[in-house]
PDB file of C-alpha atoms in Angstrom:
ATOM      1  CA  MET A   1      44.989  59.147 117.391  1.00  0.00           C
ATOM      2  CA  GLY A   2      46.489  61.569 119.354  1.00  0.00           C
ATOM      3  CA  MET A   3      48.390  60.421 122.653  1.00  0.00           C
ATOM      4  CA  GLY A   4      45.750  62.049 124.738  1.00  0.00           C
ATOM      5  CA  LYS A   5      42.881  59.980 123.718  1.00  0.00           C
ATOM      6  CA  ILE A   6      44.928  57.057 123.619  1.00  0.00           C
ATOM      7  CA  ILE A   7      46.165  57.563 127.460  1.00  0.00           C
ATOM      8  CA  GLU A   8      42.339  58.139 127.983  1.00  0.00           C
ATOM      9  CA  ASP A   9      41.137  54.671 126.362  1.00  0.00           C
ATOM     10  CA  LEU A  10      43.742  53.084 128.498  1.00  0.00           C
ATOM     11  CA  ALA A  11      42.814  54.625 132.011  1.00  0.00           C
ATOM     12  CA  GLU A  12      38.988  54.254 131.642  1.00  0.00           C
ATOM     13  CA  GLU A  13      39.919  50.339 130.557  1.00  0.00           C
ATOM     14  CA  ALA A  14      42.515  50.173 133.643  1.00  0.00           C
ATOM     15  CA  GLU A  15      39.524  51.748 135.673  1.00  0.00           C
ATOM     16  CA  ARG A  16      36.807  49.666 134.361  1.00  0.00           C
ATOM     17  CA  GLN A  17      38.582  46.252 134.755  1.00  0.00           C
ATOM     18  CA  ILE A  18      39.577  47.139 138.097  1.00  0.00           C
ATOM     19  CA  ARG A  19      35.517  48.271 139.107  1.00  0.00           C
ATOM     20  CA  ASP A  20      34.662  44.606 137.049  1.00  0.00           C
ATOM     21  CA  GLN A  21      37.266  42.863 139.373  1.00  0.00           C
ATOM     22  CA  ALA A  22      38.672  41.363 136.320  1.00  0.00           C
ATOM     23  CA  TRP A  23      41.791  43.324 137.228  1.00  0.00           C
ATOM     24  CA  GLU A  24      42.404  41.712 141.001  1.00  0.00           C
ATOM     25  CA  LEU A  25      45.210  44.461 141.936  1.00  0.00           C
ATOM     26  CA  SER A  26      48.602  43.261 143.828  1.00  0.00           C
ATOM     27  CA  PRO A  27      50.315  45.042 147.277  1.00  0.00           C
ATOM     28  CA  THR A  28      53.046  44.788 144.228  1.00  0.00           C
ATOM     29  CA  ASP A  29      51.069  46.720 141.007  1.00  0.00           C
ATOM     30  CA  ARG A  30      49.706  49.215 144.167  1.00  0.00           C
ATOM     31  CA  THR A  31      53.093  50.503 145.412  1.00  0.00           C
ATOM     32  CA  VAL A  32      54.341  50.580 142.169  1.00  0.00           C
ATOM     33  CA  ALA A  33      51.336  52.459 140.893  1.00  0.00           C
ATOM     34  CA  ALA A  34      51.455  54.888 143.775  1.00  0.00           C
ATOM     35  CA  LYS A  35      55.301  55.535 143.163  1.00  0.00           C
ATOM     36  CA  ALA A  36      54.440  55.589 139.439  1.00  0.00           C
ATOM     37  CA  ALA A  37      51.929  58.348 140.231  1.00  0.00           C
ATOM     38  CA  ALA A  38      54.279  60.747 142.195  1.00  0.00           C
ATOM     39  CA  ASP A  39      56.829  60.406 140.025  1.00  0.00           C
ATOM     40  CA  LEU A  40      54.697  61.776 137.325  1.00  0.00           C
ATOM     41  CA  HIS A  41      52.943  64.296 139.618  1.00  0.00           C
ATOM     42  CA  ALA A  42      56.547  65.316 140.230  1.00  0.00           C
ATOM     43  CA  ALA A  43      57.503  65.404 136.668  1.00  0.00           C
ATOM     44  CA  VAL A  44      54.453  67.200 135.028  1.00  0.00           C
ATOM     45  CA  GLY A  45      52.827  68.994 137.564  1.00  0.00           C
ATOM     46  CA  THR A  46      49.458  71.297 137.290  1.00  0.00           C
ATOM     47  CA  PRO A  47      48.556  72.864 134.233  1.00  0.00           C
ATOM     48  CA  GLN A  48      49.820  76.577 136.081  1.00  0.00           C
ATOM     49  CA  SER A  49      53.477  75.140 136.812  1.00  0.00           C
ATOM     50  CA  ARG A  50      54.368  74.477 133.127  1.00  0.00           C
ATOM     51  CA  GLN A  51      53.099  78.441 131.852  1.00  0.00           C
ATOM     52  CA  GLY A  52      55.885  80.268 130.944  1.00  0.00           C
ATOM     53  CA  LEU A  53      58.555  77.215 131.049  1.00  0.00           C
ATOM     54  CA  PRO A  54      60.620  77.325 128.227  1.00  0.00           C
ATOM     55  CA  GLU A  55      59.698  74.165 125.672  1.00  0.00           C
ATOM     56  CA  VAL A  56      63.602  72.289 126.475  1.00  0.00           C
ATOM     57  CA  ASP A  57      62.272  72.707 129.985  1.00  0.00           C
ATOM     58  CA  ARG A  58      58.959  71.382 128.867  1.00  0.00           C
ATOM     59  CA  LEU A  59      60.539  68.694 127.119  1.00  0.00           C
ATOM     60  CA  GLU A  60      62.732  67.950 130.146  1.00  0.00           C
ATOM     61  CA  HIS A  61      59.916  67.049 131.946  1.00  0.00           C
ATOM     62  CA  LEU A  62      58.144  64.857 129.922  1.00  0.00           C
ATOM     63  CA  ARG A  63      61.074  62.941 129.052  1.00  0.00           C
ATOM     64  CA  GLU A  64      61.383  62.474 133.092  1.00  0.00           C
ATOM     65  CA  ALA A  65      57.653  61.608 133.128  1.00  0.00           C
ATOM     66  CA  LEU A  66      58.621  58.625 130.032  1.00  0.00           C
ATOM     67  CA  ALA A  67      61.104  57.564 131.825  1.00  0.00           C
ATOM     68  CA  ALA A  68      59.577  56.906 135.226  1.00  0.00           C
ATOM     69  CA  VAL A  69      56.577  55.181 133.233  1.00  0.00           C
ATOM     70  CA  ALA A  70      59.480  52.717 132.312  1.00  0.00           C
ATOM     71  CA  ILE A  71      60.700  52.479 135.321  1.00  0.00           C
ATOM     72  CA  ALA A  72      57.890  51.099 137.158  1.00  0.00           C
ATOM     73  CA  LEU A  73      56.773  49.134 133.905  1.00  0.00           C
ATOM     74  CA  ALA A  74      60.803  47.150 134.689  1.00  0.00           C
ATOM     75  CA  HIS A  75      58.702  46.230 138.155  1.00  0.00           C
ATOM     76  CA  VAL A  76      55.876  44.562 137.428  1.00  0.00           C
ATOM     77  CA  HIS A  77      54.312  41.944 135.284  1.00  0.00           C
ATOM     78  CA  GLY A  78      50.561  41.085 134.544  1.00  0.00           C
ATOM     79  CA  ARG A  79      47.910  43.428 134.099  1.00  0.00           C
ATOM     80  CA  LEU A  80      49.881  46.642 135.302  1.00  0.00           C
ATOM     81  CA  ALA A  81      52.758  46.033 133.323  1.00  0.00           C
ATOM     82  CA  TRP A  82      50.638  45.292 129.932  1.00  0.00           C
ATOM     83  CA  PHE A  83      48.629  49.278 130.802  1.00  0.00           C
ATOM     84  CA  LEU A  84      52.187  50.613 131.744  1.00  0.00           C
ATOM     85  CA  GLY A  85      53.770  48.834 128.446  1.00  0.00           C
ATOM     86  CA  ALA A  86      51.031  50.699 126.551  1.00  0.00           C
ATOM     87  CA  ALA A  87      50.711  53.969 127.931  1.00  0.00           C
ATOM     88  CA  ALA A  88      54.603  54.487 127.160  1.00  0.00           C
ATOM     89  CA  THR A  89      53.980  53.256 123.688  1.00  0.00           C
ATOM     90  CA  ALA A  90      51.346  56.220 123.395  1.00  0.00           C
ATOM     91  CA  LEU A  91      53.806  58.731 124.836  1.00  0.00           C
ATOM     92  CA  THR A  92      56.747  57.758 122.611  1.00  0.00           C
ATOM     93  CA  PRO A  93      56.359  60.570 120.003  1.00  0.00           C
ATOM     94  CA  VAL A  94      58.012  62.363 123.085  1.00  0.00           C
ATOM     95  CA  LEU A  95      61.257  60.851 122.199  1.00  0.00           C
ATOM     96  CA  HIS A  96      61.222  61.768 118.774  1.00  0.00           C
ATOM     97  CA  TRP A  97      60.651  65.713 119.822  1.00  0.00           C
ATOM     98  CA  ARG A  98      63.612  68.526 119.916  1.00  0.00           C
ATOM     99  CA  ALA A  99      63.340  71.704 121.467  1.00  0.00           C
ATOM    100  CA  LEU A 100      66.572  73.810 120.149  1.00  0.00           C
ATOM    101  CA  PRO A 101      66.799  74.750 116.613  1.00  0.00           C
ATOM    102  CA  ALA A 102      68.519  72.284 114.435  1.00  0.00           C
ATOM    103  CA  GLY A 103      71.717  74.672 113.654  1.00  0.00           C
ATOM    104  CA  GLY A 104      71.664  73.570 110.306  1.00  0.00           C
ATOM    105  CA  GLY A 105      72.636  70.287 110.807  1.00  0.00           C
ATOM    106  CA  PRO A 106      71.225  67.125 111.047  1.00  0.00           C
ATOM    107  CA  THR A 107      68.571  65.935 113.820  1.00  0.00           C
ATOM    108  CA  PHE A 108      67.801  61.950 113.913  1.00  0.00           C
ATOM    109  CA  GLY A 109      64.270  62.719 112.316  1.00  0.00           C
ATOM    110  CA  ALA A 110      64.096  65.012 115.449  1.00  0.00           C
ATOM    111  CA  VAL A 111      60.899  67.563 115.265  1.00  0.00           C
ATOM    112  CA  GLN A 112      59.910  70.396 117.369  1.00  0.00           C
ATOM    113  CA  PRO A 113      56.668  70.395 118.319  1.00  0.00           C
ATOM    114  CA  THR A 114      54.022  72.650 119.030  1.00  0.00           C
ATOM    115  CA  LEU A 115      53.134  74.383 122.033  1.00  0.00           C
ATOM    116  CA  GLN A 116      49.547  72.389 121.732  1.00  0.00           C
ATOM    117  CA  GLU A 117      51.229  69.079 121.656  1.00  0.00           C
ATOM    118  CA  TYR A 118      53.591  69.884 124.368  1.00  0.00           C
ATOM    119  CA  THR A 119      50.269  70.551 126.040  1.00  0.00           C
ATOM    120  CA  GLU A 120      48.485  67.455 125.292  1.00  0.00           C
ATOM    121  CA  ALA A 121      51.632  65.506 126.196  1.00  0.00           C
ATOM    122  CA  GLU A 122      51.665  67.268 129.721  1.00  0.00           C
ATOM    123  CA  ASP A 123      47.568  66.513 129.944  1.00  0.00           C
ATOM    124  CA  ALA A 124      48.052  62.568 129.119  1.00  0.00           C
ATOM    125  CA  ILE A 125      50.381  62.088 131.632  1.00  0.00           C
ATOM    126  CA  ARG A 126      48.841  64.035 134.326  1.00  0.00           C
ATOM    127  CA  ARG A 127      45.556  61.295 133.276  1.00  0.00           C
ATOM    128  CA  LEU A 128      47.844  58.957 133.170  1.00  0.00           C
ATOM    129  CA  GLN A 129      48.923  60.268 136.910  1.00  0.00           C
ATOM    130  CA  ARG A 130      45.441  60.486 138.093  1.00  0.00           C
ATOM    131  CA  THR A 131      44.614  56.531 136.854  1.00  0.00           C
ATOM    132  CA  LEU A 132      47.916  55.585 138.652  1.00  0.00           C
ATOM    133  CA  ALA A 133      47.476  56.978 142.123  1.00  0.00           C
ATOM    134  CA  SER A 134      43.632  55.604 141.827  1.00  0.00           C
ATOM    135  CA  ILE A 135      45.018  52.140 141.482  1.00  0.00           C
ATOM    136  CA  ASN A 136      46.612  52.551 144.689  1.00  0.00           C
ATOM    137  CA  THR A 137      43.289  53.430 146.556  1.00  0.00           C
ATOM    138  CA  ALA A 138      40.649  50.765 144.252  1.00  0.00           C
TER     139      ALA A 138
END
């Protein structure tokens, strides 16, 4: 299962738990979710803002987004932590990607993603961002 599908499933589950009141959002949850949503938006922006960017820049922004998820995770407990932890796990392939040529040397297992994989990762982060933004307004 790809990261986009995993994030979509996580987002739907989070939205369902909030809607069904199984997840009671604390003020801290709302604050952290809002900050994380803003940080994710700053990292990946819109699909149009990614067009024409070099792969090295796209990868940098994806790693920034993953870092934003990890930082948010460090500040919460309970359901939001579980949600963010699962999201971070889904996005871990980004950590094994490289945008630069290997230059004939070892790459520590890093692989060059396809343009489709960049787009899927960016779309997954945008979906995560929308869910986090909706947590703040729920």
